[in-house]
Amino acid sequence: MADVPSYPDVIIVGGGIIGLSAAWRLLQDGAEVVVLDPAPGTGASHAAAGMLAPIHEAYWGESHILELNLAASQAWPAFADSLGADAVDYRRDGMLMAAYDADDKALLDNLGDLHEQEGLPVERLRSRECRAREPLLAPGVRGGVYSPLDHQVNPRRVVAELLNRVPTIPVSATEVSRNQVVASDGHTVTGQQVVVAAGAWSGRLLGVPIRPIKGQILRLSGPEGLLQLPVRGVVRGSSVYAVPRSDGEIVVGATQEEQGFDTRVTAGGVYELLRDVLTLLPGLSEIDLVETWAGLRPGAPDNAPIIGTGRDGIVYATGHYRNGILTAPITAIAIAALVQGHEPPMDLSRFSPDRFRDDPTDDALRPEHLSGVTA
Ligand SMILES: Cc1cc2nc3c(=O)[nH]c(=O)nc-3n(C[C@H](O)[C@H](O)[C@H](O)COP(=O)(O)OP(=O)(O)OC[C@H]3O[C@@H](n4cnc5c(N)ncnc54)[C@H](O)[C@@H]3O)c2cc1C
């Protein structure tokens, strides 16, 4: 196999935003790193909208995920600077969540109670105040929540910048252990430590119940500044969002579907997204629809990522589900700390790879998690 260092410090399996960010962190710390991936940057990270939204991604019963997401948000400015904040279109304009009808407003009020309980900095807005912040919103919008802490980035540009900095080898891993990877071309790569960051495919390599959660997503293109703020809407009970980029692109997403490794874009998926976004933001109806896409989010049964060293000695960095773009920098810091034997930046016990086993010394997954294993 060409260009593989003879005994790298770290071999990372998977070149999505998680594997590449961890590699970039380790390279900055002076480690010798190689990333193995037959098609780096083409997974979920290519689909993602790029919302960096700890507040609007807060849900009841997930305080440990909220804590991670808030820490991730704080890690973003330095991470963006390390790649060039303008190059990756990192923007800190805040985000607006809008409710279309009275039932949607009740749902938003319920989330508002959570925000209050957690002491999160948000502003509850009346209909007119929503439209003052984002004039493209439909006049009927009932109210909303503005969150200054929710930011955004262009994930495709982040991945492109990372790929300029991180060495990758175009092979796929078929077997992994603590310090060895067997590649699809028959070669074995040996190093100091293996990290697996293979997104939705991680369950094929590791004994963890990671499953793919499909998201269909659209890209529209219009005049720069047409939509001023990223908007998340609840429209007659369905969720939709529109994220504007500096160059006039507007990303509209996303469906959440549980149907295995299927990345077809369907008429129904596109219809639902356009129906909801045009109800919320009717002014988008005249601009171009330039791309339809689908990606697979890596999801664990408890919605939390898997970050840590397993009892097999492998370092796990997967299961980032809806927030892998947001949590890439903090995951990278945590993985670098684990690999280098330093204290991680936060308590990772709730994200342990062994949390799905009754007995962490036993290989067997708990029965309720067996169906999620795709190997
Ligand atoms: C429609 C959609 C919208 C989203 N929007 C957002 C958002 O706004 N904000 C946010 O924070 N997150 C968002 N996400 C979630 C985010 O995209 C993911 O959590 C994140 O991209 C996961 O990154 P990853 O590197 O783990 O996986 P991926 O990007 O999927 O990368 C995994 C990589 O592993 C490689 N691989 C697989 N098997 C092997 C193997 N055997 N050997 C070697 N390599 C292998 C694949 O080729 C791939 O490149 C969204 C996701 C989707 C689908």
Short mmCIF file of C-alpha atoms and ligand atoms in Angstrom, two decimals:
data_model
loop_
_atom_site.label_atom_id
_atom_site.label_comp_id
_atom_site.label_asym_id
_atom_site.label_seq_id
_atom_site.Cartn_x
_atom_site.Cartn_y
_atom_site.Cartn_z
CA MET A 1 0.00 0.00 0.00
CA ALA A 2 1.53 3.30 -1.09
CA ASP A 3 2.33 6.18 1.26
CA VAL A 4 1.48 4.49 4.57
CA PRO A 5 3.98 5.38 7.27
CA SER A 6 5.61 2.22 8.65
CA TYR A 7 4.29 2.49 12.23
CA PRO A 8 2.12 5.62 12.63
CA ASP A 9 1.14 6.86 16.07
CA VAL A 10 -2.51 6.80 15.10
CA ILE A 11 -4.50 5.01 12.37
CA ILE A 12 -7.95 6.53 11.93
CA VAL A 13 -10.62 4.51 10.12
CA GLY A 14 -13.10 6.90 8.49
CA GLY A 15 -12.48 10.26 6.88
CA GLY A 16 -15.71 12.11 7.62
CA ILE A 17 -15.67 15.27 9.70
CA ILE A 18 -15.12 13.28 12.91
CA GLY A 19 -12.11 11.23 11.76
CA LEU A 20 -10.55 14.16 9.88
CA SER A 21 -10.99 16.60 12.80
CA ALA A 22 -9.39 14.11 15.19
CA ALA A 23 -6.55 13.62 12.72
CA TRP A 24 -6.06 17.39 12.36
CA ARG A 25 -5.94 17.85 16.16
CA LEU A 26 -3.39 15.03 16.51
CA LEU A 27 -1.26 16.40 13.65
CA GLN A 28 -1.25 19.81 15.35
CA ASP A 29 0.00 18.04 18.50
CA GLY A 30 2.88 16.53 16.49
CA ALA A 31 1.57 12.95 16.12
CA GLU A 32 2.06 10.88 12.97
CA VAL A 33 -1.44 10.10 11.72
CA VAL A 34 -3.00 8.36 8.75
CA VAL A 35 -6.68 8.21 7.81
CA LEU A 36 -8.03 5.22 5.88
CA ASP A 37 -11.18 5.83 3.82
CA PRO A 38 -12.11 4.74 0.27
CA ALA A 39 -14.18 7.92 -0.22
CA PRO A 40 -13.30 10.55 2.39
CA GLY A 41 -15.80 13.32 2.95
CA THR A 42 -18.68 11.68 1.08
CA GLY A 43 -20.70 10.41 4.06
CA ALA A 44 -23.07 12.26 6.36
CA SER A 45 -20.62 15.16 6.53
CA HIS A 46 -21.31 15.90 2.84
CA ALA A 47 -25.06 15.97 3.44
CA ALA A 48 -25.12 18.08 6.60
CA ALA A 49 -26.61 21.55 6.85
CA GLY A 50 -23.95 22.79 9.26
CA MET A 51 -26.08 24.14 12.08
CA LEU A 52 -23.96 24.46 15.23
CA ALA A 53 -27.02 24.59 17.44
CA PRO A 54 -26.71 23.38 21.04
CA ILE A 55 -29.79 25.34 22.09
CA HIS A 56 -32.14 24.38 19.29
CA GLU A 57 -30.92 20.79 19.58
CA ALA A 58 -31.74 20.61 23.31
CA TYR A 59 -34.34 18.00 24.24
CA TRP A 60 -35.88 16.91 27.53
CA GLY A 61 -33.95 14.09 29.21
CA GLU A 62 -30.71 14.73 27.30
CA SER A 63 -28.81 17.08 29.64
CA HIS A 64 -25.53 15.21 29.15
CA ILE A 65 -25.83 15.69 25.37
CA LEU A 66 -26.66 19.37 25.92
CA GLU A 67 -23.55 19.73 28.08
CA LEU A 68 -21.40 18.17 25.34
CA ASN A 69 -23.03 20.34 22.68
CA LEU A 70 -22.43 23.53 24.69
CA ALA A 71 -18.78 22.60 25.19
CA ALA A 72 -18.59 21.85 21.45
CA SER A 73 -19.97 25.28 20.63
CA GLN A 74 -17.21 26.87 22.70
CA ALA A 75 -14.56 24.82 20.90
CA TRP A 76 -15.74 26.02 17.46
CA PRO A 77 -14.09 29.49 17.22
CA ALA A 78 -10.56 28.11 17.69
CA PHE A 79 -11.28 25.17 15.38
CA ALA A 80 -12.67 27.49 12.68
CA ASP A 81 -9.64 29.78 13.06
CA SER A 82 -7.31 26.82 12.60
CA LEU A 83 -8.90 26.21 9.17
CA GLY A 84 -9.70 29.84 8.30
CA ALA A 85 -13.07 31.05 9.61
CA ASP A 86 -13.97 32.73 6.27
CA ALA A 87 -12.82 29.73 4.26
CA VAL A 88 -15.33 27.52 6.09
CA ASP A 89 -18.07 30.22 6.21
CA TYR A 90 -18.31 30.13 10.02
CA ARG A 91 -21.12 32.54 11.00
CA ARG A 92 -22.37 33.60 14.40
CA ASP A 93 -25.65 35.37 13.58
CA GLY A 94 -27.74 33.24 15.93
CA MET A 95 -30.74 31.15 14.92
CA LEU A 96 -34.49 31.61 14.92
CA MET A 97 -36.99 28.88 15.71
CA ALA A 98 -40.48 29.70 14.45
CA ALA A 99 -43.88 28.14 15.12
CA TYR A 100 -46.41 28.14 12.28
CA ASP A 101 -49.74 27.47 14.00
CA ALA A 102 -51.10 27.36 17.54
CA ASP A 103 -50.14 23.70 18.12
CA ASP A 104 -46.64 24.39 16.84
CA LYS A 105 -46.44 27.33 19.24
CA ALA A 106 -47.42 25.03 22.15
CA LEU A 107 -44.55 22.72 21.19
CA LEU A 108 -42.14 25.64 21.10
CA ASP A 109 -43.39 26.93 24.47
CA ASN A 110 -42.66 23.50 25.92
CA LEU A 111 -39.09 23.71 24.61
CA GLY A 112 -38.93 27.24 26.01
CA ASP A 113 -39.60 25.77 29.46
CA LEU A 114 -36.62 23.45 28.96
CA HIS A 115 -34.44 26.38 27.90
CA GLU A 116 -35.50 28.25 31.04
CA GLN A 117 -34.88 25.26 33.30
CA GLU A 118 -31.38 24.79 31.85
CA GLY A 119 -30.65 28.54 32.08
CA LEU A 120 -30.01 28.82 28.33
CA PRO A 121 -29.81 32.31 26.82
CA VAL A 122 -32.80 32.61 24.48
CA GLU A 123 -35.30 35.32 23.62
CA ARG A 124 -38.94 34.35 23.21
CA LEU A 125 -40.46 36.36 20.36
CA ARG A 126 -43.96 37.32 19.28
CA SER A 127 -45.02 36.99 15.65
CA ARG A 128 -44.09 40.56 14.73
CA GLU A 129 -40.73 40.29 16.47
CA CYS A 130 -39.94 37.11 14.50
CA ARG A 131 -40.65 38.89 11.24
CA ALA A 132 -38.57 41.88 12.28
CA ARG A 133 -35.59 39.55 12.65
CA GLU A 134 -36.36 37.54 9.51
CA PRO A 135 -38.65 39.40 7.08
CA LEU A 136 -39.01 36.34 4.81
CA LEU A 137 -41.14 34.52 7.41
CA ALA A 138 -44.82 33.99 6.57
CA PRO A 139 -47.10 36.62 8.17
CA GLY A 140 -49.09 33.88 9.94
CA VAL A 141 -46.14 32.69 12.06
CA ARG A 142 -47.32 32.51 15.68
CA GLY A 143 -44.10 33.20 17.54
CA GLY A 144 -40.58 31.99 17.99
CA VAL A 145 -37.38 31.71 19.93
CA TYR A 146 -34.12 33.45 19.01
CA SER A 147 -30.92 31.88 20.19
CA PRO A 148 -27.71 33.93 19.86
CA LEU A 149 -25.54 30.92 20.80
CA ASP A 150 -26.56 28.78 17.81
CA HIS A 151 -24.17 29.30 14.90
CA GLN A 152 -23.45 27.74 11.52
CA VAL A 153 -20.70 26.64 9.14
CA ASN A 154 -20.42 25.11 5.67
CA PRO A 155 -19.51 21.46 6.41
CA ARG A 156 -18.38 20.76 2.84
CA ARG A 157 -15.85 23.55 3.11
CA VAL A 158 -14.72 22.30 6.54
CA VAL A 159 -14.10 18.83 5.10
CA ALA A 160 -12.29 20.30 2.07
CA GLU A 161 -9.98 22.32 4.36
CA LEU A 162 -9.33 19.27 6.55
CA LEU A 163 -8.56 17.13 3.48
CA ASN A 164 -5.94 19.75 2.47
CA ARG A 165 -4.19 19.13 5.78
CA VAL A 166 -4.68 15.46 6.63
CA PRO A 167 -3.09 12.48 4.77
CA THR A 168 -5.66 9.91 3.64
CA ILE A 169 -5.26 6.48 2.05
CA PRO A 170 -8.14 5.30 -0.20
CA VAL A 171 -8.80 1.88 1.29
CA SER A 172 -11.57 0.52 3.43
CA ALA A 173 -10.99 -1.35 6.69
CA THR A 174 -12.38 -4.86 6.97
CA GLU A 175 -11.09 -5.71 10.47
CA VAL A 176 -9.84 -3.58 13.32
CA SER A 177 -8.08 -4.16 16.62
CA ARG A 178 -6.33 -1.92 19.17
CA ASN A 179 -3.32 -1.28 16.94
CA GLN A 180 -4.01 -2.98 13.61
CA VAL A 181 -6.28 -2.56 10.63
CA VAL A 182 -6.79 -5.11 7.87
CA ALA A 183 -7.58 -3.22 4.67
CA SER A 184 -9.79 -4.26 1.77
CA ASP A 185 -6.71 -4.64 -0.48
CA GLY A 186 -5.38 -7.35 1.87
CA HIS A 187 -2.68 -5.20 3.52
CA THR A 188 -2.40 -4.91 7.28
CA VAL A 189 -1.54 -1.51 8.72
CA THR A 190 0.02 -1.55 12.18
CA GLY A 191 0.54 1.45 14.44
CA GLN A 192 0.39 2.59 18.03
CA GLN A 193 -3.38 3.11 18.28
CA VAL A 194 -6.47 2.60 16.12
CA VAL A 195 -9.38 5.04 16.20
CA VAL A 196 -12.65 4.11 14.48
CA ALA A 197 -14.72 7.01 13.13
CA ALA A 198 -16.65 5.25 10.37
CA GLY A 199 -19.95 7.05 10.92
CA ALA A 200 -23.08 5.01 10.18
CA TRP A 201 -20.87 2.11 9.06
CA SER A 202 -19.11 1.80 12.44
CA GLY A 203 -21.42 -1.04 13.51
CA ARG A 204 -19.98 -3.16 10.70
CA LEU A 205 -16.52 -2.98 12.27
CA LEU A 206 -17.27 -2.72 15.98
CA GLY A 207 -19.65 -4.37 18.40
CA VAL A 208 -21.74 -1.25 18.89
CA PRO A 209 -25.40 -0.77 17.99
CA ILE A 210 -24.93 2.11 15.54
CA ARG A 211 -27.65 2.42 12.91
CA PRO A 212 -28.05 4.70 9.86
CA ILE A 213 -30.72 7.39 10.10
CA LYS A 214 -31.41 8.75 6.65
CA GLY A 215 -31.76 12.47 6.04
CA GLN A 216 -32.91 13.93 2.73
CA ILE A 217 -31.82 17.52 2.20
CA LEU A 218 -32.10 20.18 -0.53
CA ARG A 219 -29.92 23.02 -1.73
CA LEU A 220 -31.52 26.14 -3.16
CA SER A 221 -29.68 29.06 -4.68
CA GLY A 222 -30.77 32.69 -4.67
CA PRO A 223 -29.48 36.21 -4.25
CA GLU A 224 -26.99 36.68 -1.40
CA GLY A 225 -28.68 37.84 1.79
CA LEU A 226 -32.20 36.81 0.69
CA LEU A 227 -32.60 34.84 3.92
CA GLN A 228 -30.80 36.60 6.74
CA LEU A 229 -30.87 34.05 9.56
CA PRO A 230 -30.90 30.27 9.83
CA VAL A 231 -34.53 29.42 10.58
CA ARG A 232 -35.90 26.24 12.10
CA GLY A 233 -39.60 25.86 11.87
CA VAL A 234 -42.31 23.67 13.25
CA VAL A 235 -44.97 23.59 10.56
CA ARG A 236 -48.17 21.72 11.45
CA GLY A 237 -46.15 19.39 13.65
CA SER A 238 -43.28 18.74 11.18
CA SER A 239 -39.82 20.09 11.55
CA VAL A 240 -37.97 21.89 8.76
CA TYR A 241 -35.03 24.28 8.56
CA ALA A 242 -33.43 26.69 6.11
CA VAL A 243 -29.78 27.66 6.53
CA PRO A 244 -28.39 30.52 4.40
CA ARG A 245 -24.76 30.56 3.28
CA SER A 246 -22.78 33.68 2.45
CA ASP A 247 -22.83 32.85 -1.29
CA GLY A 248 -26.65 32.72 -1.59
CA GLU A 249 -27.04 28.97 -1.12
CA ILE A 250 -29.88 27.97 1.21
CA VAL A 251 -29.86 24.47 2.66
CA VAL A 252 -33.29 23.02 3.43
CA GLY A 253 -33.58 19.91 5.56
CA ALA A 254 -34.04 17.34 6.62
CA THR A 255 -36.06 14.14 6.82
CA GLN A 256 -35.38 11.53 9.51
CA GLU A 257 -35.97 8.01 8.23
CA GLU A 258 -35.10 4.61 9.63
CA GLN A 259 -34.66 2.31 6.65
CA GLY A 260 -31.14 0.97 6.69
CA PHE A 261 -28.40 1.90 4.22
CA ASP A 262 -30.70 3.57 1.70
CA THR A 263 -29.65 6.92 0.24
CA ARG A 264 -32.33 7.32 -2.42
CA VAL A 265 -33.90 10.72 -2.75
CA THR A 266 -37.65 10.26 -2.97
CA ALA A 267 -40.45 12.35 -4.41
CA GLY A 268 -42.22 12.21 -1.04
CA GLY A 269 -39.15 13.37 0.88
CA VAL A 270 -38.55 16.35 -1.42
CA TYR A 271 -42.27 17.20 -1.43
CA GLU A 272 -42.48 17.30 2.38
CA LEU A 273 -39.42 19.53 2.71
CA LEU A 274 -40.59 21.97 0.02
CA ARG A 275 -44.17 22.01 1.33
CA ASP A 276 -43.04 22.91 4.86
CA VAL A 277 -40.27 25.35 3.99
CA LEU A 278 -42.44 27.25 1.49
CA THR A 279 -45.26 27.44 4.03
CA LEU A 280 -42.84 28.98 6.50
CA LEU A 281 -40.78 31.07 4.04
CA PRO A 282 -42.98 31.63 0.96
CA GLY A 283 -40.42 34.00 -0.57
CA LEU A 284 -38.13 31.05 -1.37
CA SER A 285 -40.52 29.68 -3.99
CA GLU A 286 -38.97 31.61 -6.89
CA ILE A 287 -35.33 30.65 -6.37
CA ASP A 288 -33.51 27.69 -7.95
CA LEU A 289 -33.55 24.16 -6.56
CA VAL A 290 -29.98 23.09 -7.36
CA GLU A 291 -29.42 19.85 -5.47
CA THR A 292 -31.26 17.02 -3.77
CA TRP A 293 -29.22 14.71 -1.55
CA ALA A 294 -29.48 12.10 1.18
CA GLY A 295 -27.02 11.10 3.88
CA LEU A 296 -26.90 8.65 6.77
CA ARG A 297 -26.55 9.94 10.33
CA PRO A 298 -24.83 7.53 12.70
CA GLY A 299 -27.24 6.94 15.61
CA ALA A 300 -26.86 5.05 18.89
CA PRO A 301 -29.96 3.78 20.77
CA ASP A 302 -29.73 6.60 23.34
CA ASN A 303 -28.98 9.34 20.74
CA ALA A 304 -25.65 10.11 22.41
CA PRO A 305 -22.28 9.79 20.66
CA ILE A 306 -19.79 7.06 21.44
CA ILE A 307 -16.49 8.64 22.44
CA GLY A 308 -13.95 6.69 24.44
CA THR A 309 -11.64 3.71 24.65
CA GLY A 310 -13.46 0.39 24.56
CA ARG A 311 -12.50 -2.67 26.52
CA ASP A 312 -11.08 -3.93 23.20
CA GLY A 313 -8.50 -1.11 23.40
CA ILE A 314 -9.89 0.59 20.27
CA VAL A 315 -10.71 4.30 20.49
CA TYR A 316 -14.31 4.94 19.35
CA ALA A 317 -15.50 8.20 17.79
CA THR A 318 -18.92 7.57 16.33
CA GLY A 319 -22.68 7.87 16.86
CA HIS A 320 -22.75 11.66 16.49
CA TYR A 321 -26.25 11.47 15.02
CA ARG A 322 -27.74 14.94 14.35
CA ASN A 323 -24.83 16.93 15.81
CA GLY A 324 -21.60 15.60 14.33
CA ILE A 325 -20.68 18.90 12.71
CA LEU A 326 -21.25 20.76 15.98
CA THR A 327 -19.36 18.20 18.07
CA ALA A 328 -16.42 17.52 15.71
CA PRO A 329 -13.96 19.91 17.44
CA ILE A 330 -14.72 18.75 20.99
CA THR A 331 -14.62 15.11 19.87
CA ALA A 332 -11.24 15.79 18.26
CA ILE A 333 -9.89 17.26 21.50
CA ALA A 334 -11.25 14.29 23.47
CA ILE A 335 -9.81 11.71 21.05
CA ALA A 336 -6.40 13.41 21.02
CA ALA A 337 -6.40 13.39 24.84
CA LEU A 338 -7.35 9.70 25.00
CA VAL A 339 -4.71 8.71 22.46
CA GLN A 340 -2.01 10.75 24.19
CA GLY A 341 -2.97 9.60 27.69
CA HIS A 342 -4.13 13.04 28.87
CA GLU A 343 -7.25 13.93 30.83
CA PRO A 344 -10.15 14.44 28.35
CA PRO A 345 -11.79 17.88 28.38
CA MET A 346 -14.95 16.50 30.00
CA ASP A 347 -16.41 13.49 31.73
CA LEU A 348 -16.89 10.93 28.95
CA SER A 349 -18.47 8.19 31.07
CA ARG A 350 -21.98 8.76 29.59
CA PHE A 351 -20.48 8.35 26.09
CA SER A 352 -18.57 5.14 26.80
CA PRO A 353 -18.44 2.47 24.04
CA ASP A 354 -19.18 -0.19 26.67
CA ARG A 355 -22.43 1.36 27.92
CA PHE A 356 -24.56 -1.04 25.85
CA ARG A 357 -23.22 -4.10 27.67
CA ASP A 358 -24.53 -5.43 31.00
CA ASP A 359 -21.01 -6.30 31.99
CA PRO A 360 -18.21 -4.25 30.40
CA THR A 361 -15.90 -7.29 30.62
CA ASP A 362 -18.37 -9.36 28.58
CA ASP A 363 -18.45 -9.19 24.77
CA ALA A 364 -22.21 -9.67 24.56
CA LEU A 365 -24.39 -6.67 23.87
CA ARG A 366 -27.58 -6.36 25.87
CA PRO A 367 -30.35 -8.13 23.92
CA GLU A 368 -32.28 -4.91 23.27
CA HIS A 369 -29.30 -3.55 21.31
CA LEU A 370 -28.64 -6.60 19.16
CA SER A 371 -30.96 -5.68 16.28
CA GLY A 372 -29.06 -2.43 15.74
CA VAL A 373 -25.79 -4.20 14.92
CA THR A 374 -25.36 -4.26 11.20
CA ALA A 375 -22.25 -6.41 10.91
C1 LIG B 1 -29.27 15.48 6.14
C2 LIG B 1 -28.34 15.68 7.31
C3 LIG B 1 -28.24 16.93 7.90
C4 LIG B 1 -27.40 17.12 8.99
N1 LIG B 1 -27.27 18.37 9.54
C5 LIG B 1 -26.44 18.57 10.58
C6 LIG B 1 -26.27 19.88 11.13
O1 LIG B 1 -26.87 20.84 10.67
N2 LIG B 1 -25.41 20.01 12.20
C7 LIG B 1 -24.73 18.96 12.72
O2 LIG B 1 -23.99 19.17 13.69
N3 LIG B 1 -24.84 17.72 12.21
C8 LIG B 1 -25.69 17.50 11.16
N4 LIG B 1 -25.84 16.25 10.64
C9 LIG B 1 -25.14 15.13 11.29
C10 LIG B 1 -23.70 15.05 10.82
O3 LIG B 1 -23.65 15.16 9.42
C11 LIG B 1 -23.08 13.73 11.27
O4 LIG B 1 -23.27 13.53 12.66
C12 LIG B 1 -21.58 13.75 10.98
O5 LIG B 1 -21.34 14.10 9.63
C13 LIG B 1 -20.97 12.39 11.27
O6 LIG B 1 -19.64 12.44 10.85
P1 LIG B 1 -18.77 11.12 10.73
O7 LIG B 1 -17.42 11.54 10.33
O8 LIG B 1 -18.96 10.30 11.94
O9 LIG B 1 -19.53 10.30 9.56
P2 LIG B 1 -19.44 10.41 7.98
O10 LIG B 1 -19.36 11.81 7.51
O11 LIG B 1 -20.56 9.58 7.45
O12 LIG B 1 -18.06 9.73 7.63
C14 LIG B 1 -17.82 8.37 7.82
C15 LIG B 1 -16.72 7.97 6.86
O13 LIG B 1 -16.33 6.63 7.15
C16 LIG B 1 -16.00 6.02 5.93
N5 LIG B 1 -16.06 4.57 6.12
C17 LIG B 1 -17.15 3.80 6.32
N6 LIG B 1 -16.80 2.50 6.46
C18 LIG B 1 -15.44 2.48 6.36
C19 LIG B 1 -14.48 1.44 6.41
N7 LIG B 1 -14.84 0.16 6.60
N8 LIG B 1 -13.17 1.75 6.24
C20 LIG B 1 -12.79 3.03 6.05
N9 LIG B 1 -13.65 4.06 5.99
C21 LIG B 1 -14.96 3.79 6.15
C22 LIG B 1 -17.02 6.55 4.94
O14 LIG B 1 -16.54 6.45 3.60
C23 LIG B 1 -17.17 7.99 5.40
O15 LIG B 1 -16.33 8.87 4.67
C24 LIG B 1 -26.65 16.03 9.52
C25 LIG B 1 -26.71 14.79 8.89
C26 LIG B 1 -27.56 14.60 7.80
C27 LIG B 1 -27.60 13.26 7.11
#
